[in-house]
Amino acid sequence: MLKKSPLISLNPFLEQLWLLRIGRRLRNVNLPETVKHPLLWPKNYSITKMLIKFYHQTYMHGGVQLINSAMKQKYWIVEAKTAIRRKVRCCVTCARFSSEFSKQIMADLPAARVNPGRAFLKSGMDFAGTFMITPRRGEGVKAIKMHVCAFLCVCVFVCFTTKAFHLELISDHSAKWATRH
């Protein structure tokens, strides 16, 4: 009967106060006895649930892995991860912080983006003005914001179908320039 118990692999023993401890292979390590031989607790005891709640709040609503590793310094809970996961799942604070926002349904892509066609048949245009330029190479050189020129600007054309782009340097900001191109 004892040979089939899942606790046999943990090599448990009773100490003077009739508490069940785990017999690890760490007898020769220079650590406190509570770390070398943690107390053995079943997962469904009320004391175990209170311990999990205490560690969960002490470690500021940490996750399952953090609580498990912190508790293993003094306590060995049978099937600890499932017990901790169950307790964390019931935590109101953790539920609030881990909740997801409502997910929006993505709209269909426009026809210009999905139907094959000649490059720049369907395109968009935008102007770029300020650039980050590094004046020289070397260590500690910071990039500075620069305009190309007071009169010059860069026009960016983007093809919706192929994602190709074309850059054009312009000096005339009038509407006549846009109608020519």
PDB file of C-alpha atoms in Angstrom:
ATOM      1  CA  MET A   1       0.000   0.000   0.000  1.00  0.00           C
ATOM      2  CA  LEU A   2       2.756   2.473   0.918  1.00  0.00           C
ATOM      3  CA  LYS A   3       4.761   1.662  -2.197  1.00  0.00           C
ATOM      4  CA  LYS A   4       1.932   2.972  -4.404  1.00  0.00           C
ATOM      5  CA  SER A   5       1.650   6.306  -2.574  1.00  0.00           C
ATOM      6  CA  PRO A   6       2.766   9.402  -4.515  1.00  0.00           C
ATOM      7  CA  LEU A   7       4.402  10.665  -1.297  1.00  0.00           C
ATOM      8  CA  ILE A   8       6.986   7.855  -1.224  1.00  0.00           C
ATOM      9  CA  SER A   9       9.173   9.655  -3.779  1.00  0.00           C
ATOM     10  CA  LEU A  10       9.341  12.651  -1.403  1.00  0.00           C
ATOM     11  CA  ASN A  11      10.865  10.475   1.376  1.00  0.00           C
ATOM     12  CA  PRO A  12       8.700  11.953   4.186  1.00  0.00           C
ATOM     13  CA  PHE A  13       9.479  11.662   7.899  1.00  0.00           C
ATOM     14  CA  LEU A  14       7.888  12.771  11.185  1.00  0.00           C
ATOM     15  CA  GLU A  15       9.699  15.270  13.367  1.00  0.00           C
ATOM     16  CA  GLN A  16       9.445  15.706  17.147  1.00  0.00           C
ATOM     17  CA  LEU A  17       6.247  17.782  16.980  1.00  0.00           C
ATOM     18  CA  TRP A  18       4.538  15.148  14.818  1.00  0.00           C
ATOM     19  CA  LEU A  19       4.783  17.299  11.720  1.00  0.00           C
ATOM     20  CA  LEU A  20       5.407  15.615   8.410  1.00  0.00           C
ATOM     21  CA  ARG A  21       8.492  16.903   6.611  1.00  0.00           C
ATOM     22  CA  ILE A  22      10.144  16.072   3.306  1.00  0.00           C
ATOM     23  CA  GLY A  23      13.443  14.235   3.416  1.00  0.00           C
ATOM     24  CA  ARG A  24      15.500  15.734   0.619  1.00  0.00           C
ATOM     25  CA  ARG A  25      19.050  14.941  -0.373  1.00  0.00           C
ATOM     26  CA  LEU A  26      20.211  18.218   1.184  1.00  0.00           C
ATOM     27  CA  ARG A  27      21.221  16.922   4.618  1.00  0.00           C
ATOM     28  CA  ASN A  28      24.813  18.144   4.199  1.00  0.00           C
ATOM     29  CA  VAL A  29      23.940  21.667   2.980  1.00  0.00           C
ATOM     30  CA  ASN A  30      24.580  24.586   5.314  1.00  0.00           C
ATOM     31  CA  LEU A  31      20.950  25.829   5.339  1.00  0.00           C
ATOM     32  CA  PRO A  32      18.289  26.064   8.059  1.00  0.00           C
ATOM     33  CA  GLU A  33      16.372  22.835   8.720  1.00  0.00           C
ATOM     34  CA  THR A  34      13.109  24.429   7.526  1.00  0.00           C
ATOM     35  CA  VAL A  35      14.631  25.000   4.081  1.00  0.00           C
ATOM     36  CA  LYS A  36      16.303  21.582   3.881  1.00  0.00           C
ATOM     37  CA  HIS A  37      13.175  19.745   5.024  1.00  0.00           C
ATOM     38  CA  PRO A  38       9.995  21.759   4.308  1.00  0.00           C
ATOM     39  CA  LEU A  39       6.669  20.885   5.902  1.00  0.00           C
ATOM     40  CA  LEU A  40       4.397  18.680   3.815  1.00  0.00           C
ATOM     41  CA  TRP A  41       0.810  19.918   3.366  1.00  0.00           C
ATOM     42  CA  PRO A  42      -2.090  18.530   1.317  1.00  0.00           C
ATOM     43  CA  LYS A  43      -3.555  20.931  -1.219  1.00  0.00           C
ATOM     44  CA  ASN A  44      -7.129  20.987   0.151  1.00  0.00           C
ATOM     45  CA  TYR A  45      -6.456  21.848   3.814  1.00  0.00           C
ATOM     46  CA  SER A  46      -7.800  25.185   5.028  1.00  0.00           C
ATOM     47  CA  ILE A  47      -4.344  25.995   6.440  1.00  0.00           C
ATOM     48  CA  THR A  48      -2.857  25.437   2.998  1.00  0.00           C
ATOM     49  CA  LYS A  49      -5.395  27.773   1.426  1.00  0.00           C
ATOM     50  CA  MET A  50      -4.637  30.444   4.020  1.00  0.00           C
ATOM     51  CA  LEU A  51      -0.887  30.044   3.410  1.00  0.00           C
ATOM     52  CA  ILE A  52      -1.362  30.463  -0.336  1.00  0.00           C
ATOM     53  CA  LYS A  53      -3.494  33.566   0.245  1.00  0.00           C
ATOM     54  CA  PHE A  54      -0.875  34.995   2.635  1.00  0.00           C
ATOM     55  CA  TYR A  55       1.999  34.445   0.175  1.00  0.00           C
ATOM     56  CA  HIS A  56      -0.096  35.773  -2.709  1.00  0.00           C
ATOM     57  CA  GLN A  57      -0.728  39.041  -0.859  1.00  0.00           C
ATOM     58  CA  THR A  58       2.798  39.245   0.590  1.00  0.00           C
ATOM     59  CA  TYR A  59       4.334  38.972  -2.878  1.00  0.00           C
ATOM     60  CA  MET A  60       1.943  41.640  -4.194  1.00  0.00           C
ATOM     61  CA  HIS A  61      -0.381  39.391  -6.169  1.00  0.00           C
ATOM     62  CA  GLY A  62       2.448  37.533  -7.855  1.00  0.00           C
ATOM     63  CA  GLY A  63       1.839  34.742 -10.300  1.00  0.00           C
ATOM     64  CA  VAL A  64       1.741  31.012  -9.716  1.00  0.00           C
ATOM     65  CA  GLN A  65       5.472  30.469 -10.306  1.00  0.00           C
ATOM     66  CA  LEU A  66       6.530  33.233  -7.892  1.00  0.00           C
ATOM     67  CA  ILE A  67       4.238  32.051  -5.101  1.00  0.00           C
ATOM     68  CA  ASN A  68       5.259  28.425  -5.599  1.00  0.00           C
ATOM     69  CA  SER A  69       8.982  29.157  -5.423  1.00  0.00           C
ATOM     70  CA  ALA A  70       8.522  31.398  -2.362  1.00  0.00           C
ATOM     71  CA  MET A  71       6.467  28.806  -0.529  1.00  0.00           C
ATOM     72  CA  LYS A  72       8.887  25.965  -1.251  1.00  0.00           C
ATOM     73  CA  GLN A  73      11.380  27.629   1.089  1.00  0.00           C
ATOM     74  CA  LYS A  74       9.273  26.435   4.058  1.00  0.00           C
ATOM     75  CA  TYR A  75       6.309  24.413   2.809  1.00  0.00           C
ATOM     76  CA  TRP A  76       5.844  21.600   0.304  1.00  0.00           C
ATOM     77  CA  ILE A  77       2.268  21.425  -0.949  1.00  0.00           C
ATOM     78  CA  VAL A  78       1.143  18.338  -2.847  1.00  0.00           C
ATOM     79  CA  GLU A  79       0.091  19.484  -6.347  1.00  0.00           C
ATOM     80  CA  ALA A  80       0.988  23.043  -5.377  1.00  0.00           C
ATOM     81  CA  LYS A  81       0.604  24.651  -8.791  1.00  0.00           C
ATOM     82  CA  THR A  82      -3.032  23.615  -9.175  1.00  0.00           C
ATOM     83  CA  ALA A  83      -3.875  24.784  -5.642  1.00  0.00           C
ATOM     84  CA  ILE A  84      -2.115  28.133  -6.179  1.00  0.00           C
ATOM     85  CA  ARG A  85      -3.666  28.593  -9.619  1.00  0.00           C
ATOM     86  CA  ARG A  86      -7.135  27.998  -8.148  1.00  0.00           C
ATOM     87  CA  LYS A  87      -6.539  30.581  -5.404  1.00  0.00           C
ATOM     88  CA  VAL A  88      -5.066  33.184  -7.790  1.00  0.00           C
ATOM     89  CA  ARG A  89      -8.001  32.734 -10.143  1.00  0.00           C
ATOM     90  CA  CYS A  90     -10.382  33.649  -7.285  1.00  0.00           C
ATOM     91  CA  CYS A  91      -8.448  36.838  -6.438  1.00  0.00           C
ATOM     92  CA  VAL A  92     -10.539  39.907  -7.307  1.00  0.00           C
ATOM     93  CA  THR A  93      -7.521  42.226  -7.603  1.00  0.00           C
ATOM     94  CA  CYS A  94      -5.749  39.893 -10.042  1.00  0.00           C
ATOM     95  CA  ALA A  95      -8.950  39.453 -12.061  1.00  0.00           C
ATOM     96  CA  ARG A  96      -9.256  43.214 -12.473  1.00  0.00           C
ATOM     97  CA  PHE A  97      -5.692  43.657 -13.652  1.00  0.00           C
ATOM     98  CA  SER A  98      -5.668  40.673 -15.983  1.00  0.00           C
ATOM     99  CA  SER A  99      -9.010  41.413 -17.632  1.00  0.00           C
ATOM    100  CA  GLU A 100      -8.929  42.092 -21.331  1.00  0.00           C
ATOM    101  CA  PHE A 101     -10.569  45.013 -23.025  1.00  0.00           C
ATOM    102  CA  SER A 102     -13.373  44.265 -25.414  1.00  0.00           C
ATOM    103  CA  LYS A 103     -11.931  43.152 -28.694  1.00  0.00           C
ATOM    104  CA  GLN A 104     -12.971  45.065 -31.776  1.00  0.00           C
ATOM    105  CA  ILE A 105     -13.874  43.159 -34.891  1.00  0.00           C
ATOM    106  CA  MET A 106     -11.481  44.204 -37.621  1.00  0.00           C
ATOM    107  CA  ALA A 107     -13.063  45.807 -40.662  1.00  0.00           C
ATOM    108  CA  ASP A 108     -12.540  44.382 -44.135  1.00  0.00           C
ATOM    109  CA  LEU A 109      -9.510  45.624 -46.023  1.00  0.00           C
ATOM    110  CA  PRO A 110     -10.325  48.136 -48.754  1.00  0.00           C
ATOM    111  CA  ALA A 111     -10.435  46.892 -52.340  1.00  0.00           C
ATOM    112  CA  ALA A 112      -7.370  48.984 -53.240  1.00  0.00           C
ATOM    113  CA  ARG A 113      -5.281  46.960 -50.780  1.00  0.00           C
ATOM    114  CA  VAL A 114      -6.373  43.447 -51.750  1.00  0.00           C
ATOM    115  CA  ASN A 115      -7.035  43.474 -55.500  1.00  0.00           C
ATOM    116  CA  PRO A 116      -3.968  43.076 -57.702  1.00  0.00           C
ATOM    117  CA  GLY A 117      -3.092  46.013 -59.858  1.00  0.00           C
ATOM    118  CA  ARG A 118      -0.354  48.122 -61.354  1.00  0.00           C
ATOM    119  CA  ALA A 119       2.036  49.801 -58.932  1.00  0.00           C
ATOM    120  CA  PHE A 120       0.890  53.239 -57.751  1.00  0.00           C
ATOM    121  CA  LEU A 121      -2.515  52.793 -59.405  1.00  0.00           C
ATOM    122  CA  LYS A 122      -4.025  53.224 -55.933  1.00  0.00           C
ATOM    123  CA  SER A 123      -1.736  55.286 -53.741  1.00  0.00           C
ATOM    124  CA  GLY A 124      -1.610  57.681 -50.830  1.00  0.00           C
ATOM    125  CA  MET A 125       0.441  60.812 -50.278  1.00  0.00           C
ATOM    126  CA  ASP A 126       1.855  62.479 -47.185  1.00  0.00           C
ATOM    127  CA  PHE A 127       4.433  65.118 -46.347  1.00  0.00           C
ATOM    128  CA  ALA A 128       7.442  64.596 -44.117  1.00  0.00           C
ATOM    129  CA  GLY A 129       9.073  67.540 -42.476  1.00  0.00           C
ATOM    130  CA  THR A 130      11.282  67.024 -39.445  1.00  0.00           C
ATOM    131  CA  PHE A 131      14.185  64.560 -39.579  1.00  0.00           C
ATOM    132  CA  MET A 132      16.546  63.277 -36.920  1.00  0.00           C
ATOM    133  CA  ILE A 133      20.070  63.856 -38.270  1.00  0.00           C
ATOM    134  CA  THR A 134      23.397  62.900 -36.712  1.00  0.00           C
ATOM    135  CA  PRO A 135      25.902  65.652 -37.613  1.00  0.00           C
ATOM    136  CA  ARG A 136      28.999  63.429 -37.321  1.00  0.00           C
ATOM    137  CA  ARG A 137      30.000  59.925 -36.337  1.00  0.00           C
ATOM    138  CA  GLY A 138      31.489  59.042 -33.009  1.00  0.00           C
ATOM    139  CA  GLU A 139      30.734  58.063 -29.478  1.00  0.00           C
ATOM    140  CA  GLY A 140      28.195  60.145 -27.599  1.00  0.00           C
ATOM    141  CA  VAL A 141      27.000  62.076 -30.663  1.00  0.00           C
ATOM    142  CA  LYS A 142      23.311  62.873 -30.321  1.00  0.00           C
ATOM    143  CA  ALA A 143      20.868  63.136 -33.188  1.00  0.00           C
ATOM    144  CA  ILE A 144      19.277  66.550 -33.650  1.00  0.00           C
ATOM    145  CA  LYS A 145      15.959  67.536 -35.176  1.00  0.00           C
ATOM    146  CA  MET A 146      16.312  69.300 -38.507  1.00  0.00           C
ATOM    147  CA  HIS A 147      14.046  70.516 -41.215  1.00  0.00           C
ATOM    148  CA  VAL A 148      15.367  69.894 -44.715  1.00  0.00           C
ATOM    149  CA  CYS A 149      14.962  73.559 -45.489  1.00  0.00           C
ATOM    150  CA  ALA A 150      12.483  76.286 -44.735  1.00  0.00           C
ATOM    151  CA  PHE A 151      11.165  75.971 -48.268  1.00  0.00           C
ATOM    152  CA  LEU A 152      11.840  72.315 -48.999  1.00  0.00           C
ATOM    153  CA  CYS A 153       9.710  69.394 -47.942  1.00  0.00           C
ATOM    154  CA  VAL A 154       9.594  65.681 -48.736  1.00  0.00           C
ATOM    155  CA  CYS A 155       6.486  64.167 -50.250  1.00  0.00           C
ATOM    156  CA  VAL A 156       5.991  60.445 -49.646  1.00  0.00           C
ATOM    157  CA  PHE A 157       3.899  58.423 -52.097  1.00  0.00           C
ATOM    158  CA  VAL A 158       2.832  54.942 -50.903  1.00  0.00           C
ATOM    159  CA  CYS A 159       1.350  52.286 -53.163  1.00  0.00           C
ATOM    160  CA  PHE A 160      -1.544  50.538 -51.374  1.00  0.00           C
ATOM    161  CA  THR A 161      -1.248  47.368 -53.441  1.00  0.00           C
ATOM    162  CA  THR A 162       2.493  46.650 -53.370  1.00  0.00           C
ATOM    163  CA  LYS A 163       3.578  48.743 -50.342  1.00  0.00           C
ATOM    164  CA  ALA A 164       6.206  50.422 -52.536  1.00  0.00           C
ATOM    165  CA  PHE A 165       7.052  54.035 -51.785  1.00  0.00           C
ATOM    166  CA  HIS A 166       8.483  56.991 -53.684  1.00  0.00           C
ATOM    167  CA  LEU A 167      10.110  60.078 -52.151  1.00  0.00           C
ATOM    168  CA  GLU A 168       9.937  63.426 -53.882  1.00  0.00           C
ATOM    169  CA  LEU A 169      11.715  66.605 -52.791  1.00  0.00           C
ATOM    170  CA  ILE A 170       9.403  69.571 -53.278  1.00  0.00           C
ATOM    171  CA  SER A 171       9.857  73.288 -52.852  1.00  0.00           C
ATOM    172  CA  ASP A 172       6.435  74.554 -53.908  1.00  0.00           C
ATOM    173  CA  HIS A 173       3.727  74.074 -51.276  1.00  0.00           C
ATOM    174  CA  SER A 174       0.871  75.257 -53.463  1.00  0.00           C
ATOM    175  CA  ALA A 175      -2.059  73.187 -54.668  1.00  0.00           C
ATOM    176  CA  LYS A 176      -0.759  73.548 -58.235  1.00  0.00           C
ATOM    177  CA  TRP A 177       2.111  71.182 -57.398  1.00  0.00           C
ATOM    178  CA  ALA A 178      -0.242  68.437 -56.181  1.00  0.00           C
ATOM    179  CA  THR A 179      -2.386  68.613 -59.318  1.00  0.00           C
ATOM    180  CA  ARG A 180       0.682  68.331 -61.592  1.00  0.00           C
ATOM    181  CA  HIS A 181       1.716  65.046 -59.997  1.00  0.00           C
TER     182      HIS A 181
END
